[in-house]
Amino acid sequence: MSLKNVRDRNDSNQMRDLLNHAPSSGPQEPGDLPRGENSKPPPKGSAAEEESDRDKEEKKGGEEGERRGEPMREREERTREREEWTREREERTREREEPTREREEPRREREERTREREEWTREREERTREREEPRREREEPTREREDPRREMEDPTREREEPRREREEPTREREERTREREEPTREREERTREREERTREREEPTREREERTREREEPMEVGVSPSGGAVWLGEELALMRRGLEYREDPGELQFGPRHTVLINLLDFKKDKKLRPQPGSNLWNSDHVKMPNSTRNTFNKQGMFGSDEKLRWDLIKKKLSKLSNVTKSETIEEVIKSYNVNYKTEWKFDALHKYFETEEPKRELFRVVKAMAELALKLPDICPKAIPLLKQGTSHSLTLSQEQISCLLANAFFCTFPHRNSTHPRAEYSNYPDINFNRLFGESSKRKQQKLKTIFQYFRSVTEEPPQGLVTFERRSLAGRCDWKRCDSKISKLHITSMGTIEKDGTGMLQVDFACAMVGGGVLGSGLIQEEIRFLTHTELIVSRLFTEKLGDCDALCITGPQCYSEYSGYSDTYSWDGPHTDTTDRDRWMRRCTKIVAIDAIKFKNEQQQFEMKNVDRELNKAYCGFKPRVQAQCYLPVATGNWGCGAFNGDIKLKALIQIMAASKASRDIVYFTFGNEELVQEIWDMHNFLQKQHFTVGKLYSVLETYCERKRSCSAGDLYDFIYHSYADLKSKH
């Protein structure tokens, strides 16, 4: 063996020993070898060199992987962003599709019904197949017998094959025709579905029309001994009335068009009716109060005149009534602070009342309590009371105790500047409020009036009422276009029995008013309005602050209480004793009694009322009173009667139509009292029934009235109702 071979063998053995004895601990890179004095690189082609190269490639590949990992993370982030954006887009799509889903619900219901029908059809087909199974089994032998015959028929089929091939294009054309006809069938199905839905919607309409037909057939519920109808139309019990139909006034609160004379904080806290603090105002926009520091008079003395407060004098004189024993004392007290009228005012009616009324001791006790109540004015009514002027819409709410205090002062004639009747006097456009006219010129009417008024003061001094009353002046902003009004004619109950105030409970009750509200209640007048102001005595206080009503004004009073029973009318009026009012109260502690005062035109010549300007005026006046204050689904019916047809010379038939038209425009039904006129019940009902059956609107009826008024000027028109009947018949014959 040569020396070279020995040396190579030693080198390989030495390398093997190093590999076998390499340390296994310590941080080493893959493929590294321990470095020492005798360390050498592995020979080329050896196993160690291959392992070292593999480790280097793996390290290089790892570095390249790290470099490639960075774009991968960016791609993943972009992928996540795209997924988030996709989710947001899907959410927006879902939101947009929700209305579509809602619209598709009826379609789904139709599809479900279609599926149900298809399932039912399948079940029926399956049952049919089940029934046919035995028949097929019975037919099998027959088919087997027919097989040889079919084999004989095969040549015939082969001859028929070319004919079928010729018929194939024809079948394809027929199939294409069927495909074109399918959209048409689908449209027809949709049309049928729409027609079904239309029929379903029309079902309630048909039911309402049937009920309307039933209502249009008049039903008499009793006749009088003379054979006339007692009432016709809707049953009174079915007319909208009661708590569920009362118009909600909302929360009681101050406002630019609402003055409240009680403390709202106390009212909302514990329903206590304490006065609202304030001060009197001596100007043309407010009531001039007796206790104002501006209410003075000049007292003559040794060294000239001295200005004194009139309220101090009133307090001194009214204090004398604490021991009153005769009516002459009342006269002396009233004249002591009304010196200018000392010789003009008479007290005959008052003295006669005290002479005939028993027991006198109890009567004088009431007078003493009234004087004490009047003197509480500065404490009970400290806040200024606004005047409800023409052309304005404003409300005034005050307590029943405040009203009683104001009326006690009116009885003792303490209100300044309210006694003159001169046309240029400061309050010439307001009704009188002091009671001096009631005390003079004794009559049977005034004796009954004094009985009614003293019953009120007896009630409020013994047990002061705890409630509120609201006086609302309404004014139309503009005239109505009646010719274009498309409101339908409202329902009607008409009766010859009963009265507005007793049988119109729970309704909007019409006061046939004078322009000066209250009319002759403090004088000799004693018809519908005066009787209402006497029995519901709190209404009289409206004369203190309500200016004369204009052509488009009305006064609505909510919450007055009834204190007296009565019978008769005008000269036959009689006070029949006290009345206990049990009417419910609303959220504002007001009695649920609602009265609207509307004044009709007083015609000297009856022909004037058939001028359209006067018809328009009456329509606007009635609508101003009937128009609801707030929007609601339904409103109280109007309880009314022969408005403006007595001393005002109105035509009953025309006034009835005017009120029906105004109530219809205001969406209110009508309860009409004819006050014993049975013939009128039938006439008005026949006309109302005719108007409803012929589908008259308010505008259409207005046009007929225009034609009638034109004919009336030339005296070529007869009865109003006959004209309406004939006009419609002529119009129908032309068309």
PDB file of C-alpha atoms in Angstrom, residues 2 39 51 82 89 96 98 104 126 146 148 260 299 313 372 434 482 505 535 560 633 681 704 714 719 723 729:
ATOM      1  CA  SER A   2       1.434   3.311  -0.943  1.00  0.00           C
ATOM      2  CA  SER A  39     -11.385  21.410  11.648  1.00  0.00           C
ATOM      3  CA  GLU A  51     -26.255  18.026   4.303  1.00  0.00           C
ATOM      4  CA  ARG A  82     -63.583  43.466   0.929  1.00  0.00           C
ATOM      5  CA  ARG A  89     -73.558  46.158   1.252  1.00  0.00           C
ATOM      6  CA  ARG A  96     -83.851  48.085   1.016  1.00  0.00           C
ATOM      7  CA  GLU A  98     -87.592  44.933   3.725  1.00  0.00           C
ATOM      8  CA  GLU A 104     -94.246  40.354  -1.277  1.00  0.00           C
ATOM      9  CA  GLU A 126    -103.019   9.925  -5.936  1.00  0.00           C
ATOM     10  CA  GLU A 146    -103.411  -7.807 -27.278  1.00  0.00           C
ATOM     11  CA  PRO A 148     -99.727 -10.503 -30.643  1.00  0.00           C
ATOM     12  CA  VAL A 260    -106.671  81.396  32.982  1.00  0.00           C
ATOM     13  CA  LYS A 299    -116.159 114.138  47.582  1.00  0.00           C
ATOM     14  CA  LEU A 313    -117.172 103.581  49.830  1.00  0.00           C
ATOM     15  CA  GLU A 372    -119.833  89.297  52.009  1.00  0.00           C
ATOM     16  CA  ASN A 434    -125.261  95.659  36.561  1.00  0.00           C
ATOM     17  CA  TRP A 482    -120.167  77.076   0.046  1.00  0.00           C
ATOM     18  CA  THR A 505    -127.490  66.366  27.122  1.00  0.00           C
ATOM     19  CA  THR A 535    -131.392  78.488  34.802  1.00  0.00           C
ATOM     20  CA  PRO A 560    -121.970  76.112  33.180  1.00  0.00           C
ATOM     21  CA  GLN A 633    -112.523  61.239  14.462  1.00  0.00           C
ATOM     22  CA  VAL A 681    -141.220  67.187  11.951  1.00  0.00           C
ATOM     23  CA  VAL A 704    -130.306  75.153  -5.734  1.00  0.00           C
ATOM     24  CA  SER A 714    -139.247  88.129  -9.112  1.00  0.00           C
ATOM     25  CA  ASP A 719    -142.568  76.985  -1.334  1.00  0.00           C
ATOM     26  CA  PHE A 723    -138.964  74.069  -5.475  1.00  0.00           C
ATOM     27  CA  ALA A 729    -137.011  66.221 -11.086  1.00  0.00           C
TER      28      ALA A 729
END
